[in-house]
Short mmCIF file of C-alpha atoms and ligand atoms in Angstrom, two decimals:
data_model
loop_
_atom_site.label_atom_id
_atom_site.label_comp_id
_atom_site.label_asym_id
_atom_site.label_seq_id
_atom_site.Cartn_x
_atom_site.Cartn_y
_atom_site.Cartn_z
CA UNK A 14 -4.17 34.77 4.61
CA UNK A 15 -1.79 33.41 1.96
CA UNK A 16 0.37 35.92 0.23
CA UNK A 17 -0.50 34.21 -3.24
CA UNK A 18 -3.78 34.38 -4.58
CA UNK A 19 -5.25 32.99 -7.61
CA UNK A 20 -8.16 34.66 -9.64
CA UNK A 21 -11.17 32.86 -10.57
CA UNK A 22 -14.06 34.37 -12.68
CA UNK A 23 -17.42 32.42 -12.93
CA UNK A 24 -20.78 33.67 -13.81
CA UNK A 25 -20.14 37.31 -13.55
CA UNK A 26 -18.58 36.34 -10.30
CA UNK A 27 -14.71 36.79 -9.59
CA UNK A 28 -13.13 35.36 -6.40
CA UNK A 29 -9.79 34.95 -4.87
CA UNK A 30 -8.41 31.50 -4.12
CA UNK A 31 -5.48 31.32 -1.83
CA UNK A 32 -2.45 29.75 -3.06
CA UNK A 33 -0.88 27.39 -0.57
CA UNK A 34 3.02 26.25 -0.68
CA UNK A 35 4.10 23.23 0.94
CA UNK A 36 7.87 22.69 1.99
CA UNK A 37 8.74 21.38 -1.54
CA UNK A 38 6.29 20.23 -4.54
CA UNK A 39 3.40 22.16 -6.50
CA UNK A 40 1.37 24.94 -5.30
CA UNK A 41 -2.15 24.07 -4.16
CA UNK A 42 -4.79 26.29 -4.92
CA UNK A 43 -7.06 26.07 -1.76
CA UNK A 44 -10.90 25.99 -2.77
CA UNK A 45 -12.61 25.39 0.57
CA UNK A 46 -14.72 28.24 0.07
CA UNK A 47 -15.57 27.48 -3.16
CA UNK A 48 -19.12 26.45 -2.91
CA UNK A 49 -19.81 29.07 -0.39
CA UNK A 50 -18.46 31.99 -2.63
CA UNK A 51 -19.80 30.47 -5.96
CA UNK A 52 -22.33 27.95 -5.34
CA UNK A 53 -20.26 25.44 -7.56
CA UNK A 54 -18.48 22.19 -6.92
CA UNK A 55 -15.41 20.99 -8.82
CA UNK A 56 -15.58 17.96 -10.27
CA UNK A 57 -12.33 15.64 -9.98
CA UNK A 58 -13.32 11.70 -10.22
CA UNK A 59 -10.34 9.90 -9.26
CA UNK A 60 -8.47 12.97 -7.45
CA UNK A 61 -6.27 13.41 -10.20
CA UNK A 62 -6.08 17.20 -9.40
CA UNK A 63 -7.16 17.13 -5.94
CA UNK A 64 -5.18 17.48 -2.51
CA UNK A 65 -7.00 15.78 0.15
CA UNK A 66 -5.13 16.65 3.68
CA UNK A 67 -1.83 18.56 4.74
CA UNK A 68 1.03 15.56 5.17
CA UNK A 69 4.68 15.96 6.60
CA UNK A 70 5.15 12.14 5.92
CA UNK A 71 5.59 10.96 2.52
CA UNK A 72 6.71 13.49 -0.78
CA UNK A 73 6.85 11.73 -4.06
CA UNK A 74 8.05 13.63 -7.24
CA UNK A 75 6.53 11.44 -9.91
CA UNK A 76 8.17 13.22 -12.72
CA UNK A 77 11.70 12.93 -11.15
CA UNK A 78 10.99 9.37 -9.74
CA UNK A 79 11.72 10.60 -6.20
CA UNK A 80 10.33 9.42 -3.13
CA UNK A 81 11.04 10.64 0.46
CA UNK A 82 10.00 9.69 3.79
CA UNK A 83 10.30 12.48 6.32
CA UNK A 84 12.96 13.70 3.71
CA UNK A 85 15.11 11.01 3.29
CA UNK A 86 15.05 9.33 -0.15
CA UNK A 87 14.10 5.67 -0.02
CA UNK A 88 16.73 4.35 -1.90
CA UNK A 89 19.18 5.54 1.09
CA UNK A 90 16.51 3.80 3.40
CA UNK A 91 16.10 0.37 1.64
CA UNK A 92 20.13 0.37 1.70
CA UNK A 93 21.02 1.26 5.28
CA UNK A 94 17.93 1.26 7.12
CA UNK A 95 15.66 -1.74 8.52
CA UNK A 96 12.02 -1.87 8.64
CA UNK A 97 11.76 -1.39 12.46
CA UNK A 98 14.03 1.96 11.86
CA UNK A 99 11.90 3.10 9.13
CA UNK A 100 8.47 2.44 11.24
CA UNK A 101 9.86 4.49 13.98
CA UNK A 102 10.54 7.42 11.50
CA UNK A 103 7.21 7.26 9.83
CA UNK A 104 5.31 7.29 13.39
CA UNK A 105 7.79 9.72 14.86
CA UNK A 106 9.07 11.93 12.62
CA UNK A 107 12.68 11.29 13.11
CA UNK A 108 15.01 8.64 12.75
CA UNK A 109 15.86 6.96 16.25
CA UNK A 110 19.00 6.99 18.34
CA UNK A 111 20.28 3.68 19.12
CA UNK A 112 18.13 3.52 22.61
CA UNK A 113 15.13 4.99 20.71
CA UNK A 114 15.69 2.19 18.03
CA UNK A 115 15.88 -0.49 20.65
CA UNK A 116 12.88 0.68 23.15
CA UNK A 117 10.69 0.57 19.83
CA UNK A 118 11.74 -2.77 18.66
CA UNK A 119 11.29 -4.23 22.10
CA UNK A 120 7.56 -2.65 22.28
CA UNK A 121 6.94 -4.05 18.96
CA UNK A 122 8.19 -7.39 20.18
CA UNK A 123 5.95 -7.42 23.21
CA UNK A 124 2.77 -6.86 20.85
CA UNK A 125 3.45 -9.82 18.47
CA UNK A 126 1.24 -12.27 19.82
CA UNK A 127 -2.54 -12.33 19.24
CA UNK A 128 -5.39 -12.99 21.78
CA UNK A 129 -5.67 -16.95 21.82
CA UNK A 130 -9.23 -16.78 20.88
CA UNK A 131 -8.71 -15.36 17.35
CA UNK A 132 -7.09 -18.29 16.43
CA UNK A 133 -10.72 -19.99 16.86
CA UNK A 134 -11.73 -17.19 14.47
CA UNK A 135 -9.41 -18.24 11.54
CA UNK A 136 -11.00 -21.67 11.64
CA UNK A 137 -14.36 -20.27 10.79
CA UNK A 138 -13.06 -19.45 6.85
CA UNK A 139 -12.68 -22.12 4.31
CA UNK A 140 -9.22 -23.72 4.17
CA UNK A 141 -9.09 -21.67 0.10
CA UNK A 142 -10.09 -18.70 1.73
CA UNK A 143 -7.79 -15.83 -0.13
CA UNK A 144 -5.49 -14.32 2.79
CA UNK A 145 -6.67 -10.86 1.76
CA UNK A 146 -10.14 -11.85 2.75
CA UNK A 147 -8.92 -13.45 5.77
CA UNK A 148 -7.07 -10.24 6.70
CA UNK A 149 -9.68 -7.99 6.43
CA UNK A 150 -11.66 -10.05 8.74
CA UNK A 151 -9.11 -10.71 11.41
CA UNK A 152 -7.84 -7.16 11.42
CA UNK A 153 -11.19 -5.61 11.64
CA UNK A 154 -11.99 -8.01 14.42
CA UNK A 155 -8.79 -7.02 16.36
CA UNK A 156 -11.47 -4.06 17.59
CA UNK A 157 -13.60 -6.69 19.19
CA UNK A 158 -10.33 -7.95 21.29
CA UNK A 159 -8.55 -4.90 22.31
CA UNK A 160 -11.21 -2.60 23.76
CA UNK A 161 -8.73 -0.83 25.78
CA UNK A 162 -7.34 0.90 22.75
CA UNK A 163 -10.04 2.06 20.69
CA UNK A 164 -10.64 5.31 22.13
CA UNK A 165 -9.18 7.78 19.34
CA UNK A 166 -9.54 10.62 21.88
CA UNK A 167 -7.04 9.39 24.07
CA UNK A 168 -3.56 9.44 22.88
CA UNK A 169 -2.14 6.84 24.69
CA UNK A 170 -4.42 4.17 23.43
CA UNK A 171 -4.05 5.43 19.96
CA UNK A 172 0.01 4.75 20.34
CA UNK A 173 -0.78 1.14 22.10
CA UNK A 174 -3.27 0.69 18.84
CA UNK A 175 -0.82 1.61 16.39
CA UNK A 176 2.42 -0.50 17.68
CA UNK A 177 -0.39 -3.31 18.23
CA UNK A 178 -1.10 -3.23 14.56
CA UNK A 179 2.55 -2.80 13.31
CA UNK A 180 3.38 -5.81 15.69
CA UNK A 181 0.43 -8.39 15.19
CA UNK A 182 0.20 -7.82 11.13
CA UNK A 183 3.00 -10.62 10.16
CA UNK A 184 1.52 -12.80 12.95
CA UNK A 185 -1.95 -12.45 11.10
CA UNK A 186 -0.56 -12.71 7.95
CA UNK A 187 1.50 -15.78 8.41
CA UNK A 188 -1.42 -17.59 10.36
CA UNK A 189 -3.65 -16.71 7.02
CA UNK A 190 -1.06 -18.51 5.11
CA UNK A 191 -0.77 -21.68 7.59
CA UNK A 192 -4.28 -22.07 7.48
CA UNK A 193 -4.39 -22.21 3.79
CA UNK A 194 -1.72 -24.87 3.58
CA UNK A 195 -3.65 -26.87 6.61
CA UNK A 196 -0.27 -26.56 9.07
CA UNK A 197 -0.24 -25.48 12.54
CA UNK A 198 -0.04 -22.06 13.69
CA UNK A 199 3.22 -21.09 15.07
CA UNK A 200 2.89 -18.64 17.79
CA UNK A 201 5.97 -16.09 17.67
CA UNK A 202 9.52 -16.27 18.93
CA UNK A 203 10.63 -12.60 20.05
CA UNK A 204 14.24 -13.59 19.91
CA UNK A 205 14.31 -13.13 16.24
CA UNK A 206 13.93 -9.58 14.30
CA UNK A 207 10.33 -8.48 13.18
CA UNK A 208 11.17 -9.76 9.45
CA UNK A 209 12.82 -13.33 10.96
CA UNK A 210 10.07 -13.89 13.25
CA UNK A 211 7.68 -13.39 10.18
CA UNK A 212 9.66 -15.72 8.21
CA UNK A 213 9.88 -18.51 10.78
CA UNK A 214 5.95 -17.82 11.29
CA UNK A 215 5.04 -18.33 8.18
CA UNK A 216 7.90 -21.24 6.54
CA UNK A 217 8.94 -22.88 9.86
CA UNK A 218 7.13 -26.31 11.56
CA UNK A 219 6.42 -26.93 14.86
CA UNK A 220 8.61 -30.32 14.22
CA UNK A 221 11.55 -28.78 13.30
CA UNK A 222 13.96 -25.60 14.48
CA UNK A 223 13.35 -22.79 11.74
CA UNK A 224 16.66 -21.28 10.17
CA UNK A 225 16.46 -18.23 8.99
CA UNK A 226 18.64 -17.40 6.00
CA UNK A 227 20.33 -14.01 6.64
CA UNK A 228 20.10 -12.78 2.88
CA UNK A 229 16.26 -13.79 2.55
CA UNK A 230 15.49 -11.91 5.89
CA UNK A 231 17.53 -8.57 4.49
CA UNK A 232 15.51 -8.87 1.13
CA UNK A 233 12.07 -9.35 2.47
CA UNK A 234 12.90 -6.40 5.39
CA UNK A 235 14.06 -4.45 2.20
CA UNK A 236 10.74 -5.46 0.69
CA UNK A 237 8.87 -4.13 3.66
CA UNK A 238 10.52 -0.86 3.64
CA UNK A 239 9.46 -0.11 0.04
CA UNK A 240 5.92 -0.66 0.65
CA UNK A 241 5.91 1.15 4.26
CA UNK A 242 4.05 4.32 3.00
CA UNK A 243 3.12 6.08 -0.15
CA UNK A 244 1.64 9.24 0.45
CA UNK A 245 -2.40 9.51 -0.48
CA UNK A 246 -2.68 6.45 -2.34
CA UNK A 247 -6.33 4.69 -2.87
CA UNK A 248 -5.55 2.38 0.27
CA UNK A 249 -4.13 5.38 2.87
CA UNK A 250 -6.98 7.62 1.64
CA UNK A 251 -9.56 4.93 2.21
CA UNK A 252 -7.83 4.57 5.85
CA UNK A 253 -8.30 8.39 6.22
CA UNK A 254 -11.57 8.44 5.13
CA UNK A 255 -12.70 5.67 7.18
CA UNK A 256 -10.96 7.22 10.31
CA UNK A 257 -12.65 10.87 9.63
CA UNK A 258 -15.85 9.51 10.79
CA UNK A 259 -14.11 8.54 14.26
CA UNK A 260 -14.14 5.24 13.42
CA UNK A 261 -11.41 2.73 15.64
CA UNK A 262 -8.16 2.32 14.13
CA UNK A 263 -8.47 -1.27 13.62
CA UNK A 264 -11.41 -0.99 11.63
CA UNK A 265 -9.80 1.64 9.27
CA UNK A 266 -6.74 -0.37 8.90
CA UNK A 267 -9.21 -3.41 7.62
CA UNK A 268 -11.11 -0.66 5.28
CA UNK A 269 -7.54 0.09 4.05
CA UNK A 270 -6.76 -3.64 3.69
CA UNK A 271 -9.68 -4.18 1.23
CA UNK A 272 -8.96 -1.38 -0.75
CA UNK A 273 -5.27 -2.44 -1.29
CA UNK A 274 -6.84 -5.89 -2.43
CA UNK A 275 -7.85 -4.80 -6.12
CA UNK A 276 -5.59 -5.39 -9.15
CA UNK A 277 -5.05 -1.96 -10.11
CA UNK A 278 -3.59 -1.27 -6.31
CA UNK A 279 -1.94 -3.97 -4.18
CA UNK A 280 -3.25 -6.98 -6.27
CA UNK A 281 -0.86 -5.82 -8.82
CA UNK A 282 2.32 -8.01 -7.91
CA UNK A 283 -0.23 -11.20 -7.88
CA UNK A 284 -1.53 -10.06 -11.18
CA UNK A 285 1.90 -9.18 -12.66
CA UNK A 286 3.51 -12.49 -11.46
CA UNK A 287 0.40 -14.53 -13.21
CA UNK A 288 0.96 -12.34 -16.50
CA UNK A 289 4.50 -13.12 -16.64
CA UNK A 290 3.28 -16.96 -16.04
CA UNK A 291 1.22 -16.38 -18.74
CA UNK A 292 3.63 -14.75 -21.12
CA UNK A 293 6.23 -17.82 -20.13
CA UNK A 294 8.93 -17.10 -22.80
CA UNK A 295 10.56 -14.21 -24.03
CA UNK A 296 9.37 -14.74 -27.74
CA UNK A 297 5.83 -14.40 -26.67
CA UNK A 298 6.49 -10.75 -25.53
CA UNK A 299 5.67 -8.50 -28.79
CA UNK A 300 2.34 -10.41 -28.61
CA UNK A 301 1.47 -9.43 -25.30
CA UNK A 302 2.63 -5.77 -25.72
CA UNK A 303 0.47 -5.58 -28.68
CA UNK A 304 -2.37 -6.57 -26.62
CA UNK A 305 -1.51 -4.06 -23.73
CA UNK A 306 -1.50 -1.23 -26.49
CA UNK A 307 -5.16 -2.30 -27.76
CA UNK A 308 -7.74 -0.05 -26.94
CA UNK A 309 -10.24 -3.01 -27.52
CA UNK A 310 -8.19 -5.89 -25.25
CA UNK A 311 -8.80 -5.07 -21.46
CA UNK A 312 -5.33 -6.42 -21.00
CA UNK A 313 -3.06 -4.32 -19.31
CA UNK A 314 0.59 -4.75 -18.67
CA UNK A 315 0.49 -5.39 -14.87
CA UNK A 316 3.31 -3.91 -12.79
CA UNK A 317 3.75 -0.98 -15.28
CA UNK A 318 2.07 2.39 -15.29
CA UNK A 319 1.37 4.63 -11.74
CA UNK A 320 -0.73 7.67 -11.04
CA UNK A 321 1.99 9.63 -10.00
CA UNK A 322 5.32 8.53 -11.08
CA UNK A 323 5.53 9.30 -14.91
CA UNK A 324 9.12 8.20 -14.56
CA UNK A 325 10.85 5.02 -13.17
CA UNK A 326 9.45 4.18 -9.77
CA UNK A 327 12.17 4.51 -7.76
CA UNK A 328 11.06 0.90 -5.51
CA UNK A 329 11.24 -0.76 -8.84
CA UNK A 330 15.02 -0.01 -8.96
CA UNK A 331 15.59 -1.27 -5.75
CA UNK A 332 13.59 -4.09 -6.61
CA UNK A 333 15.05 -5.32 -9.42
CA UNK A 334 18.44 -5.40 -7.76
CA UNK A 335 16.98 -7.40 -4.76
CA UNK A 336 16.03 -9.88 -7.08
CA UNK A 337 19.42 -10.67 -8.29
CA UNK A 338 20.42 -11.03 -4.39
CA UNK A 339 17.97 -13.27 -3.60
CA UNK A 340 18.60 -15.40 -6.48
CA UNK A 341 22.21 -15.76 -5.45
CA UNK A 342 21.44 -16.44 -1.98
CA UNK A 343 19.00 -19.07 -2.78
CA UNK A 344 20.84 -20.41 -5.80
CA UNK A 345 17.66 -20.15 -7.99
CA UNK A 346 17.65 -18.98 -11.21
CA UNK A 347 14.11 -18.55 -12.49
CA UNK A 348 13.28 -17.94 -16.21
CA UNK A 349 10.45 -15.61 -15.47
CA UNK A 350 13.29 -12.75 -14.24
CA UNK A 351 14.43 -13.18 -17.86
CA UNK A 352 11.00 -12.57 -19.15
CA UNK A 353 10.30 -9.46 -16.80
CA UNK A 354 13.93 -8.10 -17.95
CA UNK A 355 13.27 -8.48 -21.40
CA UNK A 356 9.73 -7.27 -21.24
CA UNK A 357 11.03 -4.00 -19.41
CA UNK A 358 13.72 -3.48 -22.28
CA UNK A 359 10.88 -4.05 -25.12
CA UNK A 360 8.04 -2.09 -23.44
CA UNK A 361 10.67 0.79 -22.55
CA UNK A 362 11.55 1.05 -26.49
CA UNK A 363 7.82 1.21 -27.56
CA UNK A 364 6.53 4.56 -28.48
CA UNK A 365 3.03 3.99 -26.78
CA UNK A 366 4.70 3.17 -23.07
CA UNK A 367 7.21 6.10 -24.19
CA UNK A 368 4.68 8.79 -25.17
CA UNK A 369 2.23 7.11 -22.20
CA UNK A 370 5.39 7.39 -19.89
CA UNK A 371 4.68 4.32 -18.39
CA UNK A 372 7.44 2.45 -16.51
CA UNK A 373 7.50 -0.60 -14.10
CA UNK A 374 6.46 0.14 -10.89
CA UNK A 375 7.28 -1.42 -7.40
CA UNK A 376 5.03 -4.37 -8.03
CA UNK A 377 6.73 -5.39 -11.64
CA UNK A 378 9.83 -7.16 -10.03
CA UNK A 379 8.50 -7.89 -6.40
CA UNK A 380 6.28 -10.96 -7.64
CA UNK A 381 9.60 -12.85 -8.70
CA UNK A 382 11.38 -12.35 -5.50
CA UNK A 383 8.52 -13.25 -3.46
CA UNK A 384 8.11 -16.45 -5.72
CA UNK A 385 11.65 -17.61 -5.20
CA UNK A 386 11.43 -17.15 -1.32
CA UNK A 387 8.85 -19.66 -1.50
CA UNK A 388 5.36 -17.29 -1.13
CA UNK A 389 2.39 -18.43 -2.97
CA UNK A 390 0.89 -15.46 -5.22
CA UNK A 391 -2.29 -15.28 -3.24
CA UNK A 392 -0.05 -14.07 -0.22
CA UNK A 393 1.63 -11.20 -2.15
CA UNK A 394 -1.02 -8.73 -1.39
CA UNK A 395 -1.06 -10.13 1.96
CA UNK A 396 2.79 -8.84 2.37
CA UNK A 397 1.85 -5.47 1.08
CA UNK A 398 -0.80 -4.90 3.53
CA UNK A 399 1.61 -6.04 6.20
CA UNK A 400 4.38 -3.60 5.39
CA UNK A 401 1.59 -0.31 4.66
CA UNK A 402 0.35 -0.88 7.84
CA UNK A 403 2.99 1.22 9.45
CA UNK A 404 2.13 3.76 6.59
CA UNK A 405 -1.36 3.53 7.35
CA UNK A 406 -1.12 3.82 10.89
CA UNK A 407 1.21 6.87 10.56
CA UNK A 408 -1.55 8.64 8.30
CA UNK A 409 -4.20 8.00 10.66
CA UNK A 410 -2.35 9.12 13.64
CA UNK A 411 -1.47 12.57 11.92
CA UNK A 412 -5.01 12.97 10.65
CA UNK A 413 -6.69 12.57 13.83
CA UNK A 414 -3.70 14.85 15.42
CA UNK A 415 -4.64 17.36 12.83
CA UNK A 416 -7.29 20.12 14.75
CA UNK A 417 -8.18 20.65 10.79
CA UNK A 418 -9.47 17.49 10.72
CA UNK A 419 -13.06 17.08 9.56
CA UNK A 420 -15.09 13.97 8.35
CA UNK A 421 -14.57 13.50 4.58
CA UNK A 422 -17.47 14.40 2.68
CA UNK A 423 -16.85 14.68 -1.21
CA UNK A 424 -19.99 15.80 -3.58
CA UNK A 425 -21.09 14.85 -6.84
CA UNK A 426 -22.30 15.69 -10.43
CA UNK A 427 -25.59 14.53 -10.17
CA UNK A 428 -27.11 12.80 -13.36
CA UNK A 429 -30.37 11.07 -11.96
CA UNK A 430 -34.11 11.75 -12.54
CA UNK A 431 -35.15 15.20 -11.43
CA UNK A 432 -37.62 15.20 -8.78
CA UNK A 433 -41.14 13.09 -9.74
CA UNK A 434 -44.05 11.38 -7.72
CA UNK A 435 -44.30 8.07 -6.57
CA UNK A 436 -46.94 5.86 -8.64
CA UNK A 437 -48.39 2.98 -6.72
CA UNK A 438 -47.45 -0.80 -8.15
CA UNK A 439 -50.83 -1.66 -9.32
CA UNK A 440 -50.63 1.86 -11.80
CA UNK A 441 -47.41 1.62 -13.30
N1 CMC B 7 -0.43 -1.28 -19.77
C1 CMC B 7 -0.90 -0.75 -20.77
N2 CMC B 7 -1.77 0.88 -20.98
C2 CMC B 7 -1.77 1.44 -19.66
C3 CMC B 7 -0.95 0.94 -18.47
C4 CMC B 7 -0.73 -0.25 -18.57
N3 CMC B 7 -0.28 -1.16 -17.37
N4 CMC B 7 -1.10 1.72 -17.51
C5 CMC B 7 -2.04 2.81 -18.04
N5 CMC B 7 -2.29 2.69 -19.51
C6 CMC B 7 -2.69 3.58 -20.41
C7 CMC B 7 -4.32 3.76 -20.19
O1 CMC B 7 -4.86 2.72 -21.04
C8 CMC B 7 -4.27 4.90 -20.74
O2 CMC B 7 -4.11 5.34 -22.17
P1 CMC B 7 -5.01 6.56 -23.13
O3 CMC B 7 -4.48 7.57 -22.41
O4 CMC B 7 -4.91 6.12 -24.02
O5 CMC B 7 -6.66 6.13 -21.98
C9 CMC B 7 -2.80 5.78 -20.23
O6 CMC B 7 -1.98 4.83 -20.27
C10 CMC B 7 -3.17 6.51 -18.87
O7 CMC B 7 -3.53 5.91 -17.79
P2 CMC B 7 -4.59 5.87 -16.71
O8 CMC B 7 -5.46 4.54 -16.21
O9 CMC B 7 -5.67 6.68 -17.05
O10 CMC B 7 -3.61 6.00 -15.38
P3 CMC B 7 -4.09 6.28 -14.02
O11 CMC B 7 -3.29 7.23 -13.33
O12 CMC B 7 -5.56 6.11 -13.83
O13 CMC B 7 -3.77 4.81 -13.13
C11 CMC B 7 -2.65 2.43 -12.90
C12 CMC B 7 -2.44 4.17 -13.09
C13 CMC B 7 -1.33 2.26 -12.08
C14 CMC B 7 -4.20 2.10 -12.28
C15 CMC B 7 -2.30 1.87 -14.39
O14 CMC B 7 -1.31 2.43 -14.63
C16 CMC B 7 -2.67 0.32 -14.29
O15 CMC B 7 -3.65 -0.14 -14.41
N6 CMC B 7 -1.30 -0.17 -14.12
C17 CMC B 7 -1.23 -1.50 -13.93
C18 CMC B 7 -1.78 -2.33 -12.81
C19 CMC B 7 -0.59 -1.89 -11.93
O16 CMC B 7 0.44 -2.13 -12.14
N7 CMC B 7 -1.09 -1.33 -10.44
C20 CMC B 7 0.51 -0.84 -9.41
C21 CMC B 7 0.45 0.56 -9.04
S1 CMC B 7 1.88 0.44 -8.24
C22 CMC B 7 1.32 -0.17 -6.26
C23 CMC B 7 0.31 0.60 -5.72
O17 CMC B 7 0.84 1.66 -5.06
O18 CMC B 7 -0.75 0.13 -5.54
#
């Protein structure tokens, strides 16, 4: 029993609610027995006050702008670690030793190829299909190709499925891109790093050797780290909810990809760059800021605001720095970056954004970098999905291994008609 209790009085009845404490962060009122004890449900659309699970993976303090993976600050991981190491950390709980990291990297590299028949599957899509539409379809279809890793009660199969998903996502995303531009698919080259291999499969062609630019590889790897996991966001909660019914991991990750696609979530990086292009030059910024503040205008500043961060998104800080590194390495100077910087500056001086605590989020600068590297906007969310797969998989594994896990099944506040009798069509 929890030491601390909260007391709730409702309909002349007083009940005690256990107060749970995590290792850090706000206390949590345990309402699991609320319905049994009072006959009432709680109402929290959007889950602004609801914790859906216990997790030891990622911690966010939105007021302070803190993001920790297994306790390690995102800034340190982005500066000093690699995506493979962060993936190991998320999946296993601790940073690997050198041998563990080498073993893990080798294992992932051995799973980068796709079943050959999947390339036929791609050809069923229209050439102009959005890469996220292809990703939803192909990742869901993996369960039809890898039957030997869909038994979720077997920890070994869960591990193989997890490795397969992390390893194959770059191949899947690169093939989605290749298909859209009408170029041949490239097989993985396991002599390259995880990220270098992805860049080659995306931008290389069979006719010539492809040289990975180290600064771009580093920036891309960092972008993957910044997107690797983010606690119980919409797509992660979707993966958990899908998984709570016992669905196989490939189907669950496909569900996460579908949720990530929306412009309020992973689709915001695409929307943010499109917005910057629409704004064009800094002199137009005040007009767009006024539109974002106008309640009668649906326009919002994309890449601004966050459900949890009410301070600067720590990922945006790293992202802004990475823009400069990529621009220097590629010798590009996209005026949209200046527009983005000025937009941030003006918005952060505006009372509307100050009062509502709206700051740039991870997606505000990522589009500018990805575009400089050469990705079309339609690929941005696919890259987010690629990187977030390790977080989804780690969260899914954590849930399946939790003995307290049950199927997720929210209740509702019903506002439809009460019971009435059916009237045959001729009498209506
Ligand atoms: N531009 C203008 N006003 C905004 C914005 C924005 N980007 N974001 C929030 N607001 C206003 C909103 O209108 C509301 O005003 P009021 O209180 O007067 O009704 C207030 O701020 C609170 O907003 P909310 O929509 O209730 O907040 P939320 O926590 O439900 O939504 C959000 C968070 C991220 C969906 C929202 O800020 C948004 O739509 N941002 C733009 C899309 C975006 O950049 N999404 C990426 C999120 S980070 C990447 C990821 O994890 O997916």
